[in-house]
Every structure is written in structure tokens, then in C-alpha cells.
């Protein structure tokens, strides 16, 4: 027993869900390290004795994955492979009472904003001065920068405000400090994330300040790419496009989830915008930043969605020709205003509609990729796989977008920027060769 007591704790953090959760896990790991506690992300080794599961509670599939992961860790504890299992994150925030009564063996449950309480379990102190000190779970050349927490929107399908609360912006100075520390650690690309980027600053400065933040971050020495994720289309701050044009290290890329294009669906989803207004906004954005890459996400199978709504959405995609599109099937979430509606479309039908919508986009994606053949792009190298390098252009974000496959004998490192001439186009990827002297 004595050796067991003397053994030094080692913590494994398992992160599920979105990049915002990933940042929370990285901040937790930074705090643990500052308190001289060993910590790893997603370790496959069995050399840790404590696990923290950072859960997602967004939609059914994510909730199921979170619960299965908790059960797996509890089973390892029961078999004597772990001493402690802690659970945090969105699922825990949303269903803590139910989970506590249904899953035995978890040592403690925490919500999304209870980092100091988690640290107490390790006899560790929360160190407020550690702005930007994170143990990255991403490769060292890119990182996510969470600029705000929570959301003030009332979209009828979304449970995020229930789990994350209202919108709270981080001060510009703090975010610049965090970015500087990330760059110092080797980060070259930063992806700005929040539930809604374009609301940034309204709570803190009484005006939208995303443009000012972008300008401040663009001045961080050594930061080569800044990318915007999760812009909201209603009251879109057009001035951020001027900043994008002003600084070469801000990628010509915006991820703007639209969710639908049928006015009936947009109204039912409480999106506060019409299809006509969206089309005008897309036109205006492209006029201001020619060649910009627009990514969006859509929902198929929202209650009351008709075949006509789906056809309207497909026609909208054909007209708008977005560069990147993701489609989710609707998940009926208790606590949201849409929960009062009848979830009247069977799961298989939702999947069929999502597939139909993606088939329209697949064709557009291939055509847009074919237009790139023969052109040269600056790319960032992410990794080597099966003897070939995988890289991305400024128009591609990590994991969700296209990759550029480079076949070369030259030795490249993750984080290297090289020039690549595109030689071949596929539905969602490109192939290219290194330009001489690149």
C-alpha cells in the first residue's frame, strides 16, 4: 500500500466535441502543469492513474459518445487500472443530476465553468496569471484561440446557451498575450473560435470589436495565419473585411453557419434573417474580398421541413456555390424552444436529405477544385502520412476542409510553408508538386 500512496499522479485528459472544448482541456492541462502535476492528452498508454473526461452535450450522437467514454473509464477504474475518474464539460453541465444517479464510479462531476473546483481535487491552485499557458493537444504549429464564451442568441434548435451561458468576451489585451505565448511556443496559425465571433466585444466594450481584435492579433510577430470560425450572418460586421484586406496574415476565409435557406425554416429556427438577406450578404462579402473562401454548415430534417424546403436549400447552394459545406441532421434537444415542436421526420429520412444536400455540394466542390489545377498556392504542411505530405491552403481549416497532397522526396516538417502547384483535383482534396526553391 505504501508504494501506491507515494506514486506520483499522472492525469490523462480525454476531450470530446468541439474545438472550444479542446481549448478548455488545454487550459486545464496548463494549470495542472503549473502545479507540477503530470498531464497528457488522449494518451493511449496506460501509465496514468487519473482521467478527466471533457464531455460534449450538443446533439444525440455526441452525448452517446460522451456517455460511452465515461463508462469505459469507470470500467477501467473498477478493474484497478485507474484511481480516479472526473467528468467535466457540456454533458456534465446539462445533465449532472441524471448522470450522478445513473452512473456510479465517477469521483466528481463538474460543469463547464468550474476549472478552479477541478483543480481543488488535485490540491492545486488556480493561477490567474497563467494567461495563454496551455499544453496544446493539437500539433505544435497551429492552435485555437477562444475569444469568448457562451452565446446570447436564441436559435430554436441550439442548447449551447443552456450549457455555456451568455456571451462573455475576453479582453483584447489578454488575447494578444495568449497569442504571443502560443507563437513563442511554435504556433504559426491561430483559429479564432467562439460560439459567435461577430458578437465579440458588445458585452465588454458596448460595441462590436472583432475588427480591432483582428488588427491587434495581426501585429503579433511571427503569427503567419489567422483564421475566423463561426461568424453569425445577422448584423454581420462588414468592417472586418477591410481588416482582412489590410493584413496578409489574416486568411481570406470565413466560417459562417447558415443552417438553412428556406425562409419558413429560418423563421422556425429563429435565425433573424431571410434567404434574400443571406444572398445579399454573401454577394457583398465576395465583392469586398474577391476570392474569399466561405464555409457554412446546414441542418437537415428540422421539424416541419418539407421536400420543397429541401429543394429550395439545394437551389440556394447551386446559386451561392460555397467553397465548403457541412450538413448535420437535426437533433431534438430538450430545453430548446424547438423541443416543443414535433420531431416529425424519421432519422433515416433526415440522413437521406443530408446526403442529397451533400451530393449537390460535392459536385460544386469538385468544380471549384478543378479550377485550381495549374495554379500555385502557399500551403502549410500538417503531417506526413503513407509517404506523402498533407498540407492546407489558406482556404482550408484543420480537419473540416480540403487537404493538399504533396508527393516529394524533399524533407518537409509540420508547420513549414511551401509553394505548391496543383496538378490534380478530387471532390474534396487536391494534389500538387513543390515549386522549385519552395
Short mmCIF file of C-alpha atoms in Angstrom, two decimals:
data_model
loop_
_atom_site.label_atom_id
_atom_site.label_comp_id
_atom_site.label_asym_id
_atom_site.label_seq_id
_atom_site.Cartn_x
_atom_site.Cartn_y
_atom_site.Cartn_z
CA UNK A 1 0.00 0.00 0.00
CA UNK A 2 2.86 2.34 0.80
CA UNK A 3 4.22 2.40 -2.78
CA UNK A 4 0.72 3.12 -4.10
CA UNK A 5 0.43 6.19 -1.85
CA UNK A 6 3.80 7.51 -2.88
CA UNK A 7 3.13 7.13 -6.61
CA UNK A 8 3.01 10.47 -8.40
CA UNK A 9 -0.32 11.27 -10.04
CA UNK A 10 -0.48 11.38 -13.81
CA UNK A 11 -3.59 12.78 -15.47
CA UNK A 12 -4.98 11.86 -18.89
CA UNK A 13 -7.49 14.34 -20.35
CA UNK A 14 -9.93 12.94 -22.91
CA UNK A 15 -11.67 15.67 -24.92
CA UNK A 16 -14.89 15.14 -26.86
CA UNK A 17 -16.82 17.59 -29.03
CA UNK A 18 -15.73 20.89 -30.48
CA UNK A 19 -12.55 22.95 -30.60
CA UNK A 20 -13.91 25.14 -27.77
CA UNK A 21 -13.81 22.08 -25.51
CA UNK A 22 -10.29 21.37 -26.73
CA UNK A 23 -9.15 24.81 -25.58
CA UNK A 24 -10.74 24.21 -22.15
CA UNK A 25 -8.79 20.96 -21.84
CA UNK A 26 -5.56 22.70 -22.87
CA UNK A 27 -6.11 25.41 -20.23
CA UNK A 28 -6.80 22.77 -17.56
CA UNK A 29 -3.61 20.93 -18.54
CA UNK A 30 -1.63 24.18 -18.36
CA UNK A 31 -2.92 24.80 -14.83
CA UNK A 32 -2.09 21.24 -13.74
CA UNK A 33 1.43 21.52 -15.16
CA UNK A 34 1.94 24.83 -13.33
CA UNK A 35 1.05 22.92 -10.16
CA UNK A 36 3.69 20.29 -11.06
CA UNK A 37 1.18 17.58 -11.91
CA UNK A 38 1.97 15.33 -14.90
CA UNK A 39 -0.68 15.60 -17.59
CA UNK A 40 -1.23 14.20 -21.10
CA UNK A 41 -3.94 14.46 -23.76
CA UNK A 42 -5.72 11.36 -25.10
CA UNK A 43 -2.91 9.02 -24.03
CA UNK A 44 -3.06 5.50 -25.45
CA UNK A 45 -0.53 4.39 -22.85
CA UNK A 46 -1.78 3.04 -19.56
CA UNK A 47 0.72 4.97 -17.43
CA UNK A 48 -1.78 7.42 -15.91
CA UNK A 49 -3.88 6.87 -12.79
CA UNK A 50 -6.42 9.70 -13.15
CA UNK A 51 -8.71 10.51 -16.10
CA UNK A 52 -10.65 13.71 -16.78
CA UNK A 53 -13.34 13.27 -19.44
CA UNK A 54 -14.31 16.62 -21.01
CA UNK A 55 -17.72 15.85 -22.48
CA UNK A 56 -19.91 17.19 -25.29
CA UNK A 57 -23.68 17.51 -24.85
CA UNK A 58 -24.57 19.18 -28.13
CA UNK A 59 -26.50 16.54 -30.09
CA UNK A 60 -27.57 12.91 -29.63
CA UNK A 61 -24.51 11.30 -31.25
CA UNK A 62 -22.14 13.45 -29.20
CA UNK A 63 -24.00 12.67 -25.96
CA UNK A 64 -23.85 8.96 -26.72
CA UNK A 65 -20.10 9.13 -27.36
CA UNK A 66 -19.58 11.03 -24.10
CA UNK A 67 -21.56 8.51 -22.04
CA UNK A 68 -19.76 5.54 -23.64
CA UNK A 69 -16.38 7.16 -22.91
CA UNK A 70 -17.33 7.75 -19.25
CA UNK A 71 -18.48 4.13 -18.90
CA UNK A 72 -15.22 2.84 -20.44
CA UNK A 73 -13.16 4.85 -17.94
CA UNK A 74 -15.32 3.76 -14.99
CA UNK A 75 -14.82 0.15 -16.06
CA UNK A 76 -11.03 0.65 -16.11
CA UNK A 77 -11.28 2.07 -12.59
CA UNK A 78 -13.32 -0.94 -11.44
CA UNK A 79 -10.60 -3.22 -12.85
CA UNK A 80 -7.99 -1.37 -10.81
CA UNK A 81 -6.38 0.37 -13.80
CA UNK A 82 -7.35 3.88 -12.61
CA UNK A 83 -7.62 5.56 -9.22
CA UNK A 84 -9.97 8.41 -10.15
CA UNK A 85 -12.39 9.38 -12.92
CA UNK A 86 -13.57 13.01 -13.13
CA UNK A 87 -16.13 14.30 -15.65
CA UNK A 88 -16.50 17.90 -16.85
CA UNK A 89 -17.82 19.77 -19.89
CA UNK A 90 -21.18 20.35 -21.56
CA UNK A 91 -22.89 16.99 -20.92
CA UNK A 92 -21.96 17.21 -17.25
CA UNK A 93 -23.20 20.82 -17.07
CA UNK A 94 -26.51 19.92 -18.65
CA UNK A 95 -27.36 16.57 -17.09
CA UNK A 96 -25.29 16.40 -13.91
CA UNK A 97 -28.20 15.29 -11.68
CA UNK A 98 -29.29 12.50 -14.02
CA UNK A 99 -25.74 11.32 -14.65
CA UNK A 100 -24.84 11.21 -10.95
CA UNK A 101 -27.82 8.97 -10.22
CA UNK A 102 -27.31 6.72 -13.27
CA UNK A 103 -23.53 6.26 -13.48
CA UNK A 104 -21.75 5.03 -10.37
CA UNK A 105 -17.99 5.13 -10.09
CA UNK A 106 -17.33 8.71 -11.21
CA UNK A 107 -15.44 10.51 -8.43
CA UNK A 108 -16.73 14.00 -9.21
CA UNK A 109 -18.80 15.85 -11.80
CA UNK A 110 -18.10 19.43 -12.91
CA UNK A 111 -19.83 21.96 -15.16
CA UNK A 112 -18.28 23.99 -17.98
CA UNK A 113 -17.10 26.91 -15.83
CA UNK A 114 -15.70 25.08 -12.80
CA UNK A 115 -11.99 24.87 -13.55
CA UNK A 116 -10.93 26.07 -10.03
CA UNK A 117 -13.11 23.31 -8.48
CA UNK A 118 -11.47 20.64 -10.66
CA UNK A 119 -8.04 21.89 -9.60
CA UNK A 120 -9.06 21.63 -5.92
CA UNK A 121 -9.46 17.86 -6.42
CA UNK A 122 -5.72 17.80 -7.17
CA UNK A 123 -4.87 20.10 -4.24
CA UNK A 124 -3.84 22.54 -6.95
CA UNK A 125 -4.30 26.31 -7.03
CA UNK A 126 -5.90 28.19 -9.91
CA UNK A 127 -3.20 30.54 -11.18
CA UNK A 128 -4.88 33.58 -12.75
CA UNK A 129 -1.58 34.88 -14.09
CA UNK A 130 -1.24 31.93 -16.47
CA UNK A 131 -2.89 33.66 -19.44
CA UNK A 132 -2.16 31.61 -22.54
CA UNK A 133 -0.21 28.87 -20.76
CA UNK A 134 -1.64 25.75 -22.35
CA UNK A 135 -0.43 22.26 -23.11
CA UNK A 136 -1.52 22.03 -26.74
CA UNK A 137 -3.41 18.93 -27.82
CA UNK A 138 -3.01 20.00 -31.47
CA UNK A 139 0.25 19.71 -33.45
CA UNK A 140 2.61 22.47 -32.34
CA UNK A 141 2.21 24.63 -35.47
CA UNK A 142 -1.47 25.55 -35.03
CA UNK A 143 -3.82 26.32 -32.15
CA UNK A 144 -7.34 27.52 -31.43
CA UNK A 145 -7.87 30.85 -29.66
CA UNK A 146 -11.19 31.10 -27.85
CA UNK A 147 -12.13 34.78 -27.85
CA UNK A 148 -15.45 34.49 -25.99
CA UNK A 149 -17.55 32.07 -24.00
CA UNK A 150 -21.28 31.36 -24.30
CA UNK A 151 -23.94 32.84 -26.58
CA UNK A 152 -26.80 35.37 -26.38
CA UNK A 153 -28.69 34.03 -29.40
CA UNK A 154 -31.98 32.16 -29.06
CA UNK A 155 -31.79 29.83 -32.09
CA UNK A 156 -34.59 27.35 -31.51
CA UNK A 157 -32.50 24.19 -32.16
CA UNK A 158 -29.45 25.08 -30.07
CA UNK A 159 -28.70 24.01 -26.49
CA UNK A 160 -25.35 25.82 -26.24
CA UNK A 161 -26.66 28.74 -24.10
CA UNK A 162 -28.09 26.15 -21.67
CA UNK A 163 -24.62 24.66 -21.21
CA UNK A 164 -22.35 27.65 -21.70
CA UNK A 165 -24.42 30.62 -20.55
CA UNK A 166 -24.50 34.09 -22.12
CA UNK A 167 -21.81 35.66 -24.29
CA UNK A 168 -18.70 36.79 -22.38
CA UNK A 169 -15.85 38.34 -24.41
CA UNK A 170 -12.21 38.08 -23.32
CA UNK A 171 -10.32 41.42 -23.30
CA UNK A 172 -8.23 42.20 -26.39
CA UNK A 173 -5.01 42.62 -24.33
CA UNK A 174 -5.46 39.16 -22.79
CA UNK A 175 -5.99 37.53 -26.19
CA UNK A 176 -2.92 39.26 -27.65
CA UNK A 177 -0.83 38.00 -24.71
CA UNK A 178 -2.19 34.49 -25.26
CA UNK A 179 -1.39 34.66 -28.99
CA UNK A 180 2.15 35.88 -28.27
CA UNK A 181 2.75 32.95 -25.92
CA UNK A 182 1.37 30.50 -28.48
CA UNK A 183 3.64 31.89 -31.21
CA UNK A 184 6.61 31.71 -28.84
CA UNK A 185 5.85 28.00 -28.36
CA UNK A 186 5.97 27.42 -32.14
CA UNK A 187 2.41 28.14 -33.28
CA UNK A 188 2.17 29.67 -36.77
CA UNK A 189 -1.58 29.54 -37.40
CA UNK A 190 -4.32 30.59 -34.99
CA UNK A 191 -8.00 29.84 -35.46
CA UNK A 192 -10.32 32.28 -33.71
CA UNK A 193 -13.29 30.48 -32.20
CA UNK A 194 -16.37 31.42 -30.16
CA UNK A 195 -20.00 30.42 -30.33
CA UNK A 196 -20.39 33.67 -32.26
CA UNK A 197 -17.26 35.57 -33.30
CA UNK A 198 -19.11 38.53 -34.76
CA UNK A 199 -20.75 39.45 -31.41
CA UNK A 200 -17.28 39.91 -29.92
CA UNK A 201 -16.88 42.99 -27.71
CA UNK A 202 -20.53 44.02 -27.39
CA UNK A 203 -20.71 42.93 -23.74
CA UNK A 204 -17.27 44.24 -22.78
CA UNK A 205 -16.85 47.40 -24.86
CA UNK A 206 -20.52 48.13 -25.73
CA UNK A 207 -19.66 47.80 -29.43
CA UNK A 208 -18.54 45.05 -31.80
CA UNK A 209 -14.75 44.94 -31.69
CA UNK A 210 -13.82 41.86 -33.75
CA UNK A 211 -12.08 44.11 -36.31
CA UNK A 212 -9.94 45.72 -33.59
CA UNK A 213 -9.05 42.31 -32.19
CA UNK A 214 -8.05 41.04 -35.66
CA UNK A 215 -5.89 44.12 -36.17
CA UNK A 216 -4.17 43.60 -32.80
CA UNK A 217 -3.54 39.91 -33.46
CA UNK A 218 -2.26 40.59 -36.98
CA UNK A 219 0.51 42.61 -35.34
CA UNK A 220 1.77 39.67 -33.27
CA UNK A 221 5.25 38.97 -34.60
CA UNK A 222 5.66 35.52 -36.11
CA UNK A 223 1.94 34.81 -36.44
CA UNK A 224 1.57 33.83 -40.07
CA UNK A 225 -2.11 32.86 -40.43
CA UNK A 226 -5.23 33.99 -38.57
CA UNK A 227 -8.49 32.23 -39.42
CA UNK A 228 -12.11 33.10 -38.49
CA UNK A 229 -14.55 30.42 -37.34
CA UNK A 230 -18.26 30.75 -36.51
CA UNK A 231 -19.41 34.14 -37.76
CA UNK A 232 -23.13 34.82 -37.40
CA UNK A 233 -24.87 36.24 -40.51
CA UNK A 234 -27.31 38.60 -38.74
CA UNK A 235 -25.84 42.11 -38.30
CA UNK A 236 -22.58 40.89 -39.82
CA UNK A 237 -19.84 43.50 -39.12
CA UNK A 238 -18.67 44.34 -42.66
CA UNK A 239 -15.68 46.32 -41.33
CA UNK A 240 -13.87 43.07 -40.51
CA UNK A 241 -13.50 42.54 -44.27
CA UNK A 242 -11.50 45.78 -44.53
CA UNK A 243 -9.15 44.42 -41.84
CA UNK A 244 -8.91 41.15 -43.76
CA UNK A 245 -7.84 43.07 -46.87
CA UNK A 246 -5.39 45.15 -44.85
CA UNK A 247 -3.31 42.31 -43.36
CA UNK A 248 -1.80 39.49 -45.43
CA UNK A 249 -1.62 37.17 -42.39
CA UNK A 250 -5.42 37.16 -41.99
CA UNK A 251 -6.69 34.29 -44.16
CA UNK A 252 -9.35 35.10 -46.75
CA UNK A 253 -11.64 32.61 -45.04
CA UNK A 254 -14.87 32.85 -43.04
CA UNK A 255 -16.81 30.01 -41.48
CA UNK A 256 -20.41 31.26 -41.27
CA UNK A 257 -23.03 28.65 -40.27
CA UNK A 258 -26.31 29.49 -42.05
CA UNK A 259 -28.32 26.37 -41.03
CA UNK A 260 -30.90 26.69 -43.85
CA UNK A 261 -32.06 28.79 -46.79
CA UNK A 262 -35.83 28.34 -46.75
CA UNK A 263 -37.50 31.36 -45.14
CA UNK A 264 -40.02 29.10 -43.37
CA UNK A 265 -37.16 27.11 -41.80
CA UNK A 266 -35.06 30.18 -40.98
CA UNK A 267 -38.06 31.65 -39.15
CA UNK A 268 -38.78 28.40 -37.28
CA UNK A 269 -35.09 28.20 -36.34
CA UNK A 270 -35.26 31.84 -35.04
CA UNK A 271 -32.28 32.88 -37.16
CA UNK A 272 -33.41 36.54 -37.51
CA UNK A 273 -32.52 36.64 -41.20
CA UNK A 274 -34.16 35.81 -44.54
CA UNK A 275 -32.78 33.90 -47.51
CA UNK A 276 -32.77 37.10 -49.56
CA UNK A 277 -30.69 38.87 -46.89
CA UNK A 278 -28.26 35.96 -46.76
CA UNK A 279 -27.81 36.03 -50.54
CA UNK A 280 -27.16 39.78 -50.43
CA UNK A 281 -24.66 39.32 -47.58
CA UNK A 282 -22.75 36.61 -49.47
CA UNK A 283 -22.68 38.85 -52.56
CA UNK A 284 -21.40 41.82 -50.50
CA UNK A 285 -18.70 39.75 -48.75
CA UNK A 286 -17.42 38.40 -52.06
CA UNK A 287 -17.44 41.89 -53.60
CA UNK A 288 -15.32 43.22 -50.72
CA UNK A 289 -12.88 40.29 -50.57
CA UNK A 290 -12.64 38.73 -54.06
CA UNK A 291 -11.60 35.09 -53.87
CA UNK A 292 -12.63 34.68 -50.22
CA UNK A 293 -13.40 31.14 -49.09
CA UNK A 294 -16.84 30.80 -47.48
CA UNK A 295 -17.61 27.74 -45.38
CA UNK A 296 -21.08 27.07 -43.99
CA UNK A 297 -22.98 24.39 -42.11
CA UNK A 298 -26.61 23.38 -42.61
CA UNK A 299 -29.24 21.37 -40.75
CA UNK A 300 -31.41 18.74 -42.47
CA UNK A 301 -34.66 17.43 -41.02
CA UNK A 302 -35.71 20.28 -38.73
CA UNK A 303 -39.34 19.78 -37.52
CA UNK A 304 -41.77 20.70 -40.26
CA UNK A 305 -39.16 20.72 -43.04
CA UNK A 306 -40.83 19.81 -46.35
CA UNK A 307 -39.44 18.48 -49.60
CA UNK A 308 -39.95 21.98 -51.00
CA UNK A 309 -37.72 23.38 -48.25
CA UNK A 310 -35.01 20.86 -49.17
CA UNK A 311 -35.31 21.72 -52.87
CA UNK A 312 -35.05 25.41 -52.01
CA UNK A 313 -31.90 24.73 -50.00
CA UNK A 314 -30.35 22.75 -52.87
CA UNK A 315 -31.16 25.57 -55.32
CA UNK A 316 -29.62 28.06 -52.90
CA UNK A 317 -26.38 26.01 -52.79
CA UNK A 318 -26.27 25.85 -56.58
CA UNK A 319 -26.61 29.63 -56.81
CA UNK A 320 -24.29 30.57 -53.94
CA UNK A 321 -21.58 27.97 -54.70
CA UNK A 322 -20.00 27.92 -51.25
CA UNK A 323 -16.45 26.63 -51.09
CA UNK A 324 -17.05 24.36 -48.10
CA UNK A 325 -20.28 22.93 -46.66
CA UNK A 326 -21.06 20.61 -43.77
CA UNK A 327 -24.52 19.13 -43.16
CA UNK A 328 -25.86 17.91 -39.81
CA UNK A 329 -29.11 16.07 -39.18
CA UNK A 330 -31.45 17.78 -36.71
CA UNK A 331 -31.20 16.60 -33.10
CA UNK A 332 -34.26 17.15 -30.85
CA UNK A 333 -32.81 18.80 -27.74
CA UNK A 334 -34.78 19.26 -24.51
CA UNK A 335 -34.68 22.77 -23.12
CA UNK A 336 -34.61 24.38 -26.58
CA UNK A 337 -37.70 26.11 -27.96
CA UNK A 338 -37.80 23.67 -30.92
CA UNK A 339 -38.33 20.85 -28.41
CA UNK A 340 -41.97 21.93 -28.21
CA UNK A 341 -42.32 21.08 -31.91
CA UNK A 342 -42.96 17.53 -33.04
CA UNK A 343 -39.75 15.84 -34.23
CA UNK A 344 -41.76 14.51 -37.17
CA UNK A 345 -39.06 13.42 -39.63
CA UNK A 346 -37.66 9.88 -39.18
CA UNK A 347 -33.89 9.53 -38.67
CA UNK A 348 -33.40 7.68 -41.99
CA UNK A 349 -35.22 10.46 -43.84
CA UNK A 350 -33.05 13.11 -42.16
CA UNK A 351 -29.96 11.18 -43.29
CA UNK A 352 -31.32 10.86 -46.83
CA UNK A 353 -31.93 14.61 -47.05
CA UNK A 354 -28.47 15.41 -45.64
CA UNK A 355 -26.92 13.06 -48.22
CA UNK A 356 -28.92 14.67 -51.05
CA UNK A 357 -27.76 18.15 -49.99
CA UNK A 358 -24.13 16.99 -49.77
CA UNK A 359 -24.31 15.47 -53.24
CA UNK A 360 -25.14 18.93 -54.63
CA UNK A 361 -22.16 20.38 -52.77
CA UNK A 362 -19.84 17.54 -53.80
CA UNK A 363 -20.28 18.50 -57.44
CA UNK A 364 -19.65 22.20 -56.67
CA UNK A 365 -16.56 21.27 -54.62
CA UNK A 366 -15.11 19.21 -57.47
CA UNK A 367 -15.72 22.02 -60.00
CA UNK A 368 -14.08 24.58 -57.69
CA UNK A 369 -11.12 22.27 -57.12
CA UNK A 370 -10.72 21.69 -60.88
CA UNK A 371 -10.41 25.47 -61.32
CA UNK A 372 -7.29 25.35 -59.11
CA UNK A 373 -5.36 22.90 -61.34
CA UNK A 374 -2.26 24.59 -62.76
CA UNK A 375 -2.34 27.36 -60.12
CA UNK A 376 0.22 27.82 -57.35
CA UNK A 377 -0.70 28.18 -53.69
CA UNK A 378 1.15 28.77 -50.46
CA UNK A 379 0.36 25.85 -48.14
CA UNK A 380 1.14 24.87 -44.56
CA UNK A 381 2.38 21.31 -44.04
CA UNK A 382 0.39 19.42 -41.38
CA UNK A 383 1.85 15.90 -41.39
CA UNK A 384 3.33 13.02 -43.32
CA UNK A 385 1.11 10.03 -43.99
CA UNK A 386 1.78 6.94 -46.12
CA UNK A 387 4.92 8.53 -47.55
CA UNK A 388 3.20 11.73 -48.68
CA UNK A 389 2.77 15.11 -47.06
CA UNK A 390 -0.65 16.55 -46.24
CA UNK A 391 -0.95 20.32 -46.32
CA UNK A 392 -3.58 23.09 -46.45
CA UNK A 393 -4.07 26.34 -48.33
CA UNK A 394 -5.30 29.50 -46.57
CA UNK A 395 -8.77 28.44 -47.77
CA UNK A 396 -8.77 25.26 -45.68
CA UNK A 397 -9.15 24.84 -41.95
CA UNK A 398 -7.99 21.87 -39.93
CA UNK A 399 -9.91 18.56 -40.15
CA UNK A 400 -13.07 20.03 -41.74
CA UNK A 401 -11.76 21.21 -45.11
CA UNK A 402 -9.73 20.09 -48.13
CA UNK A 403 -6.16 18.84 -47.95
CA UNK A 404 -3.37 19.23 -50.47
CA UNK A 405 -1.41 16.03 -51.04
CA UNK A 406 2.27 16.61 -51.86
CA UNK A 407 4.37 13.81 -53.28
CA UNK A 408 8.02 14.80 -52.88
CA UNK A 409 11.36 13.38 -51.81
CA UNK A 410 12.26 16.68 -50.18
CA UNK A 411 12.11 16.54 -46.40
CA UNK A 412 9.36 18.78 -45.01
CA UNK A 413 8.37 19.46 -41.41
CA UNK A 414 4.92 20.11 -39.92
CA UNK A 415 4.47 23.89 -39.86
CA UNK A 416 6.60 24.51 -42.96
CA UNK A 417 5.13 26.89 -45.53
CA UNK A 418 5.84 25.88 -49.14
CA UNK A 419 4.59 26.82 -52.62
CA UNK A 420 2.69 24.06 -54.41
CA UNK A 421 1.43 23.88 -58.00
CA UNK A 422 -1.84 21.96 -58.17
CA UNK A 423 -1.68 19.02 -60.59
CA UNK A 424 -4.85 17.07 -59.80
CA UNK A 425 -8.31 17.75 -58.34
CA UNK A 426 -10.65 15.42 -56.45
CA UNK A 427 -14.06 16.03 -54.84
CA UNK A 428 -12.60 17.33 -51.60
CA UNK A 429 -8.82 17.21 -51.95
CA UNK A 430 -6.05 18.44 -54.24
CA UNK A 431 -2.73 17.01 -55.33
CA UNK A 432 0.29 19.13 -56.13
CA UNK A 433 4.03 19.37 -56.67
CA UNK A 434 6.54 21.59 -54.92
CA UNK A 435 7.52 24.69 -56.84
CA UNK A 436 11.29 24.93 -57.28
CA UNK A 437 13.08 26.82 -54.46
CA UNK A 438 9.99 26.41 -52.28
#
